[in-house]
PDB file of C-alpha atoms in Angstrom:
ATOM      1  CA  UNK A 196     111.872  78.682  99.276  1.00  0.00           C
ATOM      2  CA  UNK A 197     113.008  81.984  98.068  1.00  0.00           C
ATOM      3  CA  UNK A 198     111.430  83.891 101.214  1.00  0.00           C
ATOM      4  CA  UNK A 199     113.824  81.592 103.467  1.00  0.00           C
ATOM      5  CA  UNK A 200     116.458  82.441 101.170  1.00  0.00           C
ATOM      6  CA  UNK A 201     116.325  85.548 101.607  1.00  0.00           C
ATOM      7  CA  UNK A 202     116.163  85.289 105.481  1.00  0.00           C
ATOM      8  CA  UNK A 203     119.419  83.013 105.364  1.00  0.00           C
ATOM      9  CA  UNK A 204     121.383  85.828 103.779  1.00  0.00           C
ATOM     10  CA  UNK A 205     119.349  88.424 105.777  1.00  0.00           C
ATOM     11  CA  UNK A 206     120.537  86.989 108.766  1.00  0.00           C
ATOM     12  CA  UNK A 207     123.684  86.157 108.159  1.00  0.00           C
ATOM     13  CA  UNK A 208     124.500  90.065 106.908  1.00  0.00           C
ATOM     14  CA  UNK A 209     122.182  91.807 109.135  1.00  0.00           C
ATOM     15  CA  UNK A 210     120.801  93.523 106.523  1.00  0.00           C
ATOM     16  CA  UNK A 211     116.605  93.168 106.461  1.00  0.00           C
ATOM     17  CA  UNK A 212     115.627  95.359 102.966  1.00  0.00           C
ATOM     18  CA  UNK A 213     115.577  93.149 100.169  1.00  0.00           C
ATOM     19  CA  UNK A 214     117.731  96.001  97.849  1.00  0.00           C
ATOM     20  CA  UNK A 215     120.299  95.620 100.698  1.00  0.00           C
ATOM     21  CA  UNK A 216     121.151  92.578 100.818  1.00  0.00           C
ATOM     22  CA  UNK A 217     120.706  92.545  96.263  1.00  0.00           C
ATOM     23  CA  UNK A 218     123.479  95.168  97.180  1.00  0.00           C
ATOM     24  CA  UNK A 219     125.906  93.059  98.673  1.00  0.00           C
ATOM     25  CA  UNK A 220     126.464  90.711  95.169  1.00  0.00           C
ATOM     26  CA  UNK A 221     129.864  90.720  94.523  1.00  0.00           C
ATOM     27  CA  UNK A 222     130.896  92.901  91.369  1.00  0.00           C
ATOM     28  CA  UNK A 223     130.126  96.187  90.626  1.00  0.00           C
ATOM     29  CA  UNK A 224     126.464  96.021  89.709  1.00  0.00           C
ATOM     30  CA  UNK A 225     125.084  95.444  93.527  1.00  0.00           C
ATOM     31  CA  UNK A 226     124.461  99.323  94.430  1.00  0.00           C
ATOM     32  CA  UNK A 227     122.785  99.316  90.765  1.00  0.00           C
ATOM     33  CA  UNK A 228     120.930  95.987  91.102  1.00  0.00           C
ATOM     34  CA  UNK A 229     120.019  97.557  94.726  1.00  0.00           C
ATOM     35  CA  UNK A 230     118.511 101.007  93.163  1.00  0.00           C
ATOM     36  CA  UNK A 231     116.863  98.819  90.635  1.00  0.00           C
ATOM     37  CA  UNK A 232     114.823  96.529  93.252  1.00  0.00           C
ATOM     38  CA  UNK A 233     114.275  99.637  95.783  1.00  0.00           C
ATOM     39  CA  UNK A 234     112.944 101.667  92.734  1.00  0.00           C
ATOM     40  CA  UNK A 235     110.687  98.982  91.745  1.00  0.00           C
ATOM     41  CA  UNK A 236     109.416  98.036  94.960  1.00  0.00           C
ATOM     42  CA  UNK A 237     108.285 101.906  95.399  1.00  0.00           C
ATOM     43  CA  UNK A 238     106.411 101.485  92.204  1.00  0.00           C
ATOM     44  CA  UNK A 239     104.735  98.441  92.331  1.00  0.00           C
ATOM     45  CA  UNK A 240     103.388  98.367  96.266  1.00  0.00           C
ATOM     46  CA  UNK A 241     102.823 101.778  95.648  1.00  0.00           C
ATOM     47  CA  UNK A 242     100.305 101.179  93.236  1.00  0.00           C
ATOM     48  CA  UNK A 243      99.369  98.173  95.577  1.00  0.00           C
ATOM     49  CA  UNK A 244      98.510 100.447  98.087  1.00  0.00           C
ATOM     50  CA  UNK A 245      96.405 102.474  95.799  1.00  0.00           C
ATOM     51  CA  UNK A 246      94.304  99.718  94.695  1.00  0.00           C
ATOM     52  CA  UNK A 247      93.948  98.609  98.701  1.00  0.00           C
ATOM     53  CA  UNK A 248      92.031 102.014  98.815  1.00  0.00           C
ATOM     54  CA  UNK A 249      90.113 101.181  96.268  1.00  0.00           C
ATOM     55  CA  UNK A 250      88.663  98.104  98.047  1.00  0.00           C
ATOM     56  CA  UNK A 251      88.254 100.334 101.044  1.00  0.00           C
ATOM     57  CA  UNK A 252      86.058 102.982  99.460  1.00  0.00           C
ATOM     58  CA  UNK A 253      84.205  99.927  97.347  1.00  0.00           C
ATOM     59  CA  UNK A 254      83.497  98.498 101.113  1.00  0.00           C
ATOM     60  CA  UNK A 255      82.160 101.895 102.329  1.00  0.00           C
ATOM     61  CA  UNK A 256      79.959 102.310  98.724  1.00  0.00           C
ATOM     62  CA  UNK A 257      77.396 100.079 101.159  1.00  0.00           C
ATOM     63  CA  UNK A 258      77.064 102.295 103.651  1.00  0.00           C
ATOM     64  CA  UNK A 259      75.924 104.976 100.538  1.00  0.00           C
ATOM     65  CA  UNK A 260      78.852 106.832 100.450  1.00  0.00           C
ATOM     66  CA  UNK A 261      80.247 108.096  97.626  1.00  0.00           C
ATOM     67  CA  UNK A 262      84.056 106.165  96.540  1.00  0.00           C
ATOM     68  CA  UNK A 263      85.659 109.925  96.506  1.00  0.00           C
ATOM     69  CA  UNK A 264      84.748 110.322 100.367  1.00  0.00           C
ATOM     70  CA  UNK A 265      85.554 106.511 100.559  1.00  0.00           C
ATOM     71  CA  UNK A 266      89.368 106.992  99.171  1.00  0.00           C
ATOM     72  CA  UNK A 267      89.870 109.928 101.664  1.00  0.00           C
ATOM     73  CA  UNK A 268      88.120 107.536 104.483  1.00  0.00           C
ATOM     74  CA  UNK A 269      90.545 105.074 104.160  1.00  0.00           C
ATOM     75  CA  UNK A 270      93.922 107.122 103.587  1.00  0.00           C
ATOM     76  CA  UNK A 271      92.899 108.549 106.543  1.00  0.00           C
ATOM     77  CA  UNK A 272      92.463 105.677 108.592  1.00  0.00           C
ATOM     78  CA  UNK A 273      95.560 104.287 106.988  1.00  0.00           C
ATOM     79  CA  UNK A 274      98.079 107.390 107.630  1.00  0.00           C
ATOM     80  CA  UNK A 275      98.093 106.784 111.683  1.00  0.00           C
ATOM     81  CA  UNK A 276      98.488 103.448 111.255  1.00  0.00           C
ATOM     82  CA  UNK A 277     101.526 103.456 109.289  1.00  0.00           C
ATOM     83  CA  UNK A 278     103.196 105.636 112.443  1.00  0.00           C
ATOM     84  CA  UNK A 279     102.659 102.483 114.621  1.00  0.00           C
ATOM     85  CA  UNK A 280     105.325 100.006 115.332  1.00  0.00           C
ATOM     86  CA  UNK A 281     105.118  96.217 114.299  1.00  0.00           C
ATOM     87  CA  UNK A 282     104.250  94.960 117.102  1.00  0.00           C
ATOM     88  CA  UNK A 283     101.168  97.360 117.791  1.00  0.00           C
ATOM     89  CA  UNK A 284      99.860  95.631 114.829  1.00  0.00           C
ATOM     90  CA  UNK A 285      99.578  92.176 115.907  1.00  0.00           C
ATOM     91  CA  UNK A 286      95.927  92.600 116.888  1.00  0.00           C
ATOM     92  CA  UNK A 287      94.889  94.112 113.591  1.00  0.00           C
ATOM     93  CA  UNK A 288      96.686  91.327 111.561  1.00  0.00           C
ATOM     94  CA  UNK A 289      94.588  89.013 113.538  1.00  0.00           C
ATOM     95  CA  UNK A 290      91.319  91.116 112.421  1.00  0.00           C
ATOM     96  CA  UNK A 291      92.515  90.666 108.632  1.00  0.00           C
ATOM     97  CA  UNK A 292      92.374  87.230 108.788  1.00  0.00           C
ATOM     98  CA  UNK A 293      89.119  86.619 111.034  1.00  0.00           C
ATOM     99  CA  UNK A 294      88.004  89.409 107.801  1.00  0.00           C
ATOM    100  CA  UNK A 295      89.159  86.745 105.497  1.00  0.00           C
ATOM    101  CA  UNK A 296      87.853  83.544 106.873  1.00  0.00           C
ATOM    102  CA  UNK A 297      84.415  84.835 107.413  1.00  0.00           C
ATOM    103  CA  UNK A 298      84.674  86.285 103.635  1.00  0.00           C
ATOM    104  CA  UNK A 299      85.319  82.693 102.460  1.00  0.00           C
ATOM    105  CA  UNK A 300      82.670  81.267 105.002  1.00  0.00           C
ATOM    106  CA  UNK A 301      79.795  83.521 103.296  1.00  0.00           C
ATOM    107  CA  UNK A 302      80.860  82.823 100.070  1.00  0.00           C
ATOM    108  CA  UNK A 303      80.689  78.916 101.074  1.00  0.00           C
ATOM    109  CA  UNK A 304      76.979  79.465 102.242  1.00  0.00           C
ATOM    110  CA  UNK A 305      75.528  81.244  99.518  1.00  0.00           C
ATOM    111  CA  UNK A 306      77.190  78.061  97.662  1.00  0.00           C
ATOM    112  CA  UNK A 307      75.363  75.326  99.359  1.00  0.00           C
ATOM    113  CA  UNK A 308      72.136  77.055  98.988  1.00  0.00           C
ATOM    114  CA  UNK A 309      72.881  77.913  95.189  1.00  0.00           C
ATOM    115  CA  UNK A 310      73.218  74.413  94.504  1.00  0.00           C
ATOM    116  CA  UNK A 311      69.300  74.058  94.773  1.00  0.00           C
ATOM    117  CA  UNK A 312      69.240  76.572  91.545  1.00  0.00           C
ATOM    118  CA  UNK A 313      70.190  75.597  88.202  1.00  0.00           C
ATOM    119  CA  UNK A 314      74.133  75.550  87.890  1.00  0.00           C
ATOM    120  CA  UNK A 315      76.301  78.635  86.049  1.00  0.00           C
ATOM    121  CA  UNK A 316      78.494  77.770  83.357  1.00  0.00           C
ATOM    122  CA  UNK A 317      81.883  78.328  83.887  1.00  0.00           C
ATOM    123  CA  UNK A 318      85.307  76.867  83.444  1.00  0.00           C
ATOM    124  CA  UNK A 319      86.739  75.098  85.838  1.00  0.00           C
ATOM    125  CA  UNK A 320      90.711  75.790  85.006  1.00  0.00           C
ATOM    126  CA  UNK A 321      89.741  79.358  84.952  1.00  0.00           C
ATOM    127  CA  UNK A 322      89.827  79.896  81.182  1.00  0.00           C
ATOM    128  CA  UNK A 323      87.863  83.276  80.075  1.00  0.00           C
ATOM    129  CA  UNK A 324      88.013  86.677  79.846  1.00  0.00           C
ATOM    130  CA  UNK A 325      90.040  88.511  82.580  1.00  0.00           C
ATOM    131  CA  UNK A 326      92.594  85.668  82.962  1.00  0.00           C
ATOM    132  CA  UNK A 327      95.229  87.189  82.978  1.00  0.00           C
ATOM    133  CA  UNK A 328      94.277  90.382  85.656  1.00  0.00           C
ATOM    134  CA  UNK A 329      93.624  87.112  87.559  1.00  0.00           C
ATOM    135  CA  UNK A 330      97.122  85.693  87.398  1.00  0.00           C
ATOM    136  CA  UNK A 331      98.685  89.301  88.057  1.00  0.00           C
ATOM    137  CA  UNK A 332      96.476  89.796  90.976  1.00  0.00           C
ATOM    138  CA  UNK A 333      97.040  86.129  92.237  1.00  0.00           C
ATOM    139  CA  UNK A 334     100.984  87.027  91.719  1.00  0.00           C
ATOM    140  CA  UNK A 335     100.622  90.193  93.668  1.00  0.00           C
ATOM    141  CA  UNK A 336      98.715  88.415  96.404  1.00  0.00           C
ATOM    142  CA  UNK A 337     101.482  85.518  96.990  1.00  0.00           C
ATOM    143  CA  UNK A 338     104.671  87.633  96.308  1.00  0.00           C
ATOM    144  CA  UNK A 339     105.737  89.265  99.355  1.00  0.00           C
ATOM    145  CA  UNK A 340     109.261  88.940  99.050  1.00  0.00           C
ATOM    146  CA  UNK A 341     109.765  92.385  99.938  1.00  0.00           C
ATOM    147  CA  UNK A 342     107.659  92.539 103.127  1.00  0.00           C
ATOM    148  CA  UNK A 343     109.527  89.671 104.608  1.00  0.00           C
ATOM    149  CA  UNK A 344     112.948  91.080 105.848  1.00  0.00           C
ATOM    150  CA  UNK A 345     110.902  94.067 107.273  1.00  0.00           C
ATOM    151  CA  UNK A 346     108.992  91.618 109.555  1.00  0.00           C
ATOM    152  CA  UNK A 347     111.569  88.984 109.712  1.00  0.00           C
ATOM    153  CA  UNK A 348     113.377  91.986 111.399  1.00  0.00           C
ATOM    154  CA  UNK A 349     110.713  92.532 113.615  1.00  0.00           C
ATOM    155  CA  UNK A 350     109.834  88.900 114.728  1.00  0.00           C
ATOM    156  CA  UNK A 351     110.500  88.474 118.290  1.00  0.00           C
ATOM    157  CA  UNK A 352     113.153  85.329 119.117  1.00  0.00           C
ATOM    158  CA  UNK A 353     113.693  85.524 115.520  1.00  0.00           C
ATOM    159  CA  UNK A 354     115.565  82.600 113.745  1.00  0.00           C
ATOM    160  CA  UNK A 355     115.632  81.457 110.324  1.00  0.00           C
ATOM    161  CA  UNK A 356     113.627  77.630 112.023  1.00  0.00           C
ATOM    162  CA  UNK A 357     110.904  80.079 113.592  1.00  0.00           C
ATOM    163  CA  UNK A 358     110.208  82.180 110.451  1.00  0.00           C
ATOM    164  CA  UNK A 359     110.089  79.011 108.144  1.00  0.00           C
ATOM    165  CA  UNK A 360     107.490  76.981 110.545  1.00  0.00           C
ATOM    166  CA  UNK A 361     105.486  80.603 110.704  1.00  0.00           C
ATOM    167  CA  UNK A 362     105.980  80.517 106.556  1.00  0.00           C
ATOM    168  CA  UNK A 363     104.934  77.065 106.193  1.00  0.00           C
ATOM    169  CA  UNK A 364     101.776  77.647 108.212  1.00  0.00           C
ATOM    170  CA  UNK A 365     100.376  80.350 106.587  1.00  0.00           C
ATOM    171  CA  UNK A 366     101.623  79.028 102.748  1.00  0.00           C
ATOM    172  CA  UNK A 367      98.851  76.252 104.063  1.00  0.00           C
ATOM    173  CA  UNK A 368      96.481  78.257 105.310  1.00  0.00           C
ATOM    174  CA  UNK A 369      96.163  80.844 102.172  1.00  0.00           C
ATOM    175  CA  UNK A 370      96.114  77.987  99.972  1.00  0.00           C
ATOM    176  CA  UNK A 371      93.050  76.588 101.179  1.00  0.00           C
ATOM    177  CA  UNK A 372      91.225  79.827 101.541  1.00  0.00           C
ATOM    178  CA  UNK A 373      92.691  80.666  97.853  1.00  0.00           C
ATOM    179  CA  UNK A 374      91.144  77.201  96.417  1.00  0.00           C
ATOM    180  CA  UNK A 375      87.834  77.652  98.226  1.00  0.00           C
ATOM    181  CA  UNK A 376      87.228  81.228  96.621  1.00  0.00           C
ATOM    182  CA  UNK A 377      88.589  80.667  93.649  1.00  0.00           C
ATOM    183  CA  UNK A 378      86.674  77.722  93.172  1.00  0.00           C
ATOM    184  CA  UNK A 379      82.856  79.185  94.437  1.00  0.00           C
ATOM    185  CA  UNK A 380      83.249  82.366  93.107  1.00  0.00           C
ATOM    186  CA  UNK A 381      82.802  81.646  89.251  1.00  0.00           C
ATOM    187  CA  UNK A 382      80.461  78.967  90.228  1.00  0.00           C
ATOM    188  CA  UNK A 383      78.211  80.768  92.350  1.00  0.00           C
ATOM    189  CA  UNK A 384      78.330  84.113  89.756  1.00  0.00           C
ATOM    190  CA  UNK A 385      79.406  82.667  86.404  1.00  0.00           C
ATOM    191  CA  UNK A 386      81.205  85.104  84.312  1.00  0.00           C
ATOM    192  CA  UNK A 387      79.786  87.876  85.059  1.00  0.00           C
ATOM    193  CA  UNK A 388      82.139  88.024  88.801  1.00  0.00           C
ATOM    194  CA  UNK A 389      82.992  90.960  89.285  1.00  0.00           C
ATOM    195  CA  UNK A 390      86.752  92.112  89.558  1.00  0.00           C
ATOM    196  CA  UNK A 391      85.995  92.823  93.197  1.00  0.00           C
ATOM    197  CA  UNK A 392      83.937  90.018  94.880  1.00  0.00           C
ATOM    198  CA  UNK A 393      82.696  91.975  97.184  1.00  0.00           C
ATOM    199  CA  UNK A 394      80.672  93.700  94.901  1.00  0.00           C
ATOM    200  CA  UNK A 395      78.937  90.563  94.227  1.00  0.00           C
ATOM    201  CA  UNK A 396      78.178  89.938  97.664  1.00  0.00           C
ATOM    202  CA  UNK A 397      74.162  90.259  98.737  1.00  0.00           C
ATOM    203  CA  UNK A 398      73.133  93.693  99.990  1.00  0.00           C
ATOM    204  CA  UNK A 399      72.325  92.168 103.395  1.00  0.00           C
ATOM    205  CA  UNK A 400      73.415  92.844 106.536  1.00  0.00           C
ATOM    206  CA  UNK A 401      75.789  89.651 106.335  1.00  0.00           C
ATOM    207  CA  UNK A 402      76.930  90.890 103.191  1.00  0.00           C
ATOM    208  CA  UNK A 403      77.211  94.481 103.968  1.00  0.00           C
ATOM    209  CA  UNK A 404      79.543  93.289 107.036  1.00  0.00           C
ATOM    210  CA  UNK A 405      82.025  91.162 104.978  1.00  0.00           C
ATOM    211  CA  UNK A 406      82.309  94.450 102.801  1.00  0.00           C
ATOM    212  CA  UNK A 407      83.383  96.574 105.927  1.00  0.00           C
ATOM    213  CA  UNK A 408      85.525  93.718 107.256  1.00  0.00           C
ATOM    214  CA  UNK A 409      87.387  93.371 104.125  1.00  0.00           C
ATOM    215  CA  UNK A 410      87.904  97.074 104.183  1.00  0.00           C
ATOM    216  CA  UNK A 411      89.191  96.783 107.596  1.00  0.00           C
ATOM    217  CA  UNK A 412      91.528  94.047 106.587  1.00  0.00           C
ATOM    218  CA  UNK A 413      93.140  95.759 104.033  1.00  0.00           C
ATOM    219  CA  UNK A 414      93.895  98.853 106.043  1.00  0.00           C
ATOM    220  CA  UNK A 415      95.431  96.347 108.694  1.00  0.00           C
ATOM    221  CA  UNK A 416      98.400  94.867 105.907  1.00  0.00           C
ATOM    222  CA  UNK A 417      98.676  98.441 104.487  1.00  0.00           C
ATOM    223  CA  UNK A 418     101.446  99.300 107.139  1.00  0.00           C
ATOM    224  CA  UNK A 419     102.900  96.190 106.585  1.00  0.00           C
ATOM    225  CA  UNK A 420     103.304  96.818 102.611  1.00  0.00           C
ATOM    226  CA  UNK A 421     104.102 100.317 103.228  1.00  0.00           C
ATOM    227  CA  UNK A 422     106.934  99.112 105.522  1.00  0.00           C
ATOM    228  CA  UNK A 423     108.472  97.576 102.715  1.00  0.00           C
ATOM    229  CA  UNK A 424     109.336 101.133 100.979  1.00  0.00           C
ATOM    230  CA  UNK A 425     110.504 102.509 103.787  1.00  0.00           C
ATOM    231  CA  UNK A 426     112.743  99.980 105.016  1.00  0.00           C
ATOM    232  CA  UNK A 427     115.267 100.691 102.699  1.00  0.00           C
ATOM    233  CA  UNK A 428     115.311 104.843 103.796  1.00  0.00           C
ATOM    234  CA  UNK A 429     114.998 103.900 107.284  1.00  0.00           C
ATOM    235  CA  UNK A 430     118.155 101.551 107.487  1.00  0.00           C
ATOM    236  CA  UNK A 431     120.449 104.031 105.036  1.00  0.00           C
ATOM    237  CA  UNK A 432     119.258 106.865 107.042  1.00  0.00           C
ATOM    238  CA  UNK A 433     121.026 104.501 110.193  1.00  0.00           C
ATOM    239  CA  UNK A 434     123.670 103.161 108.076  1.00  0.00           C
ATOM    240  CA  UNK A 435     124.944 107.156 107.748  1.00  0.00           C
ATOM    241  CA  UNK A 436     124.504 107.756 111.165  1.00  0.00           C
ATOM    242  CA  UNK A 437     126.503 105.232 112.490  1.00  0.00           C
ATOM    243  CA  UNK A 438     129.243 106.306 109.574  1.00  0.00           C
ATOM    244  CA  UNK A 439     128.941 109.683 110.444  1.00  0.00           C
ATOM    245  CA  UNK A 440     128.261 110.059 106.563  1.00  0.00           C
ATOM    246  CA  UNK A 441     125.968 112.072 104.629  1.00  0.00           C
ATOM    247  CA  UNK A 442     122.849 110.284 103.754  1.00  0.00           C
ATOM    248  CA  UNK A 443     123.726 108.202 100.530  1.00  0.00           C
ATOM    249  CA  UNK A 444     120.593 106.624  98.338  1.00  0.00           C
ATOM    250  CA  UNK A 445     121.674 103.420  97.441  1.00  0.00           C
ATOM    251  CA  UNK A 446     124.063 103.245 101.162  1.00  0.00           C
ATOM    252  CA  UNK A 447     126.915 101.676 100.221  1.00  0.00           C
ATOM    253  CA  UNK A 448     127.091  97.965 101.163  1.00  0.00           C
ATOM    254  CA  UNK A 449     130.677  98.899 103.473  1.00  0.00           C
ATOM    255  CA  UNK A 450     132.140 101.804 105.330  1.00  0.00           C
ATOM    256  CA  UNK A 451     134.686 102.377 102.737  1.00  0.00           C
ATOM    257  CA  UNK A 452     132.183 102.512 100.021  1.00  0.00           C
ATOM    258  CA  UNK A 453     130.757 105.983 101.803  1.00  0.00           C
ATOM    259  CA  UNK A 454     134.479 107.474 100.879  1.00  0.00           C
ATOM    260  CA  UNK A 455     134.401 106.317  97.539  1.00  0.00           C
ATOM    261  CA  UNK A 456     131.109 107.927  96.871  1.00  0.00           C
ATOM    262  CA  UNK A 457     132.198 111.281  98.264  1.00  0.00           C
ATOM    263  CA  UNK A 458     135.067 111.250  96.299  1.00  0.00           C
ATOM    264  CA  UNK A 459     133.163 111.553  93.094  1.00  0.00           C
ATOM    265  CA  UNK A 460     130.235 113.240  94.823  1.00  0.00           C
ATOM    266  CA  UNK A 461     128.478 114.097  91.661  1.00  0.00           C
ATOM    267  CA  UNK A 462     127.550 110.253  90.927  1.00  0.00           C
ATOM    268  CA  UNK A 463     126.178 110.243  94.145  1.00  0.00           C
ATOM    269  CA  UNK A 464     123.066 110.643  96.005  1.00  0.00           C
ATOM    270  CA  UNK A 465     123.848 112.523  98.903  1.00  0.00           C
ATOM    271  CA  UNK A 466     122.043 114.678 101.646  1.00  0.00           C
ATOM    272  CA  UNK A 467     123.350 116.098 104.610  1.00  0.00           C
ATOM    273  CA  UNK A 468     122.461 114.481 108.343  1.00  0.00           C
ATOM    274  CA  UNK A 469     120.033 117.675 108.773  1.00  0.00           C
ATOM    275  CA  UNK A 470     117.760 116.325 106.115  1.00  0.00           C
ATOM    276  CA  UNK A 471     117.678 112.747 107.255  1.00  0.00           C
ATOM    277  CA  UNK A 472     114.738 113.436 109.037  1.00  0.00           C
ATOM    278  CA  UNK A 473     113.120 114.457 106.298  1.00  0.00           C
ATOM    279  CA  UNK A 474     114.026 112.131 103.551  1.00  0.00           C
ATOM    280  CA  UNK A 475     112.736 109.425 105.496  1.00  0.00           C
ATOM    281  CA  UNK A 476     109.168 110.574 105.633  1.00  0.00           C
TER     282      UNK A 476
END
């Protein structure tokens, strides 16, 4: 519900950055609210993106490499990709979930033939010790609020019916995969899972691919995270362009807010039009 929300008032503003539209509240706290939200979404998908590295160079500790070569691996792979428009990444989204499903389908199979083996204690509401890591990652994993006016923006024919029947589907279609591995996980490894299930996994070939294709999968949504802290440079960076306006971090949510601010220019973040480049790498 909140996700169409937000594309309602996306739409109807034009304005696809969650701290931009936060900035048009009414009042005087929407640039602050707006800094607030673009400050904390740099912090906490940047550390996202950090731990999707992680799971890369975990993946790639299969193939006997060590996870320092592993982290530079993967920020390798994952710089290029985060040059490449939306739409280029339509076939690697695709990957990610194939990743996903067959993740959940090997996990499924090494359940039905662990059922022949005495069963592992564990507790079925999820009760224990790392409980709450779970929640937090679970949280992180289903709050994407500020991914979805990036790709809303990006979704062709877009239109608030289209987004919510592409919304609903996938809600559905996590859900189930979420239940299913949340469910054979503890029972097929007890408490002693570990924090990343692909460590658990057999070292088999089967199990040595799901490793790789999760690592693939994550470096296919980090663009798509990534996107999310960028948005908010990328459309002030047009926002003084069209304005004619030095670059202003929060942009004001009007034209005559860019006067105000350069009337008491030293409250303001400003940068001149030859650094606009710049400041949005």
């Amino acid at each position: 519900l909140s996700n169409i929300i937000l594309v309602v008032a996306a739409e109807r503003l034009q304005v696809f950055d969650l701290g931009g539209v936060l900035g048009h509240l009414p009042g005087p706290w929407g640039r602050s609210l707006r800094l607030f939200f673009d400050a904390s979404i740099w912090f906490s998908v940047g550390l996202t993106l950090v731990g999707y590295l992680v799971v890369v160079a975990d993946a790639l500790e299969s193939w006997h490499l060590p996870k320092t070569y592993g982290l530079a691996l993967g920020a390798a792979v994952a710089l290029p990709l985060s040059f490449l428009e939306p739409k280029y990444l339509a076939f690697s989204s695709s990957l990610s979930v194939g990743a996903n499903v067959y993740l959940v389908g090997l996990i499924a199979v090494l359940f039905s033939y662990k059922r022949e083996e005495p069963p592992v204690e564990f507790c079925l509401v999820g009760y224990g010790r790392g409980l709450i890591t779970m929640c937090s990652a679970l949280m992180q994993s289903l709050i994407f609020q500020m991914c979805t006016l990036p790709m809303y923006e990006t979704l062709k024919d877009r239109s608030v019916k289209r987004f919510s029947a592409c919304l609903l589907s996938s809600f559905v279609f996590v859900f189930l995969l979420f239940a299913a591995l949340c469910f054979m996980s503890p029972s097929l490894y007890g408490s002693n899972v570990s924090s990343n299930i692909l460590q658990n996994l057999p070292q088999t070939p089967w199990g040595n691919f799901g490793r790789i294709a999760m690592g693939l999968s994550v470096l296919a949504v980090y663009p798509i995270y990534l996107e999310s802290m960028v948005a908010p440079l990328r459309h002030a960076e047009a926002r003084a362009l069209r304005h004619h306006k030095p670059l202003q971090l929060p942009s004001p949510a009007s034209s005559s807010g860019f006067n105000e601010c350069v009337s008491r220019e030293p409250s303001c973040n400003l940068l001149p039009l030859r650094h606009l480049s710049s400041a949005h790498l």
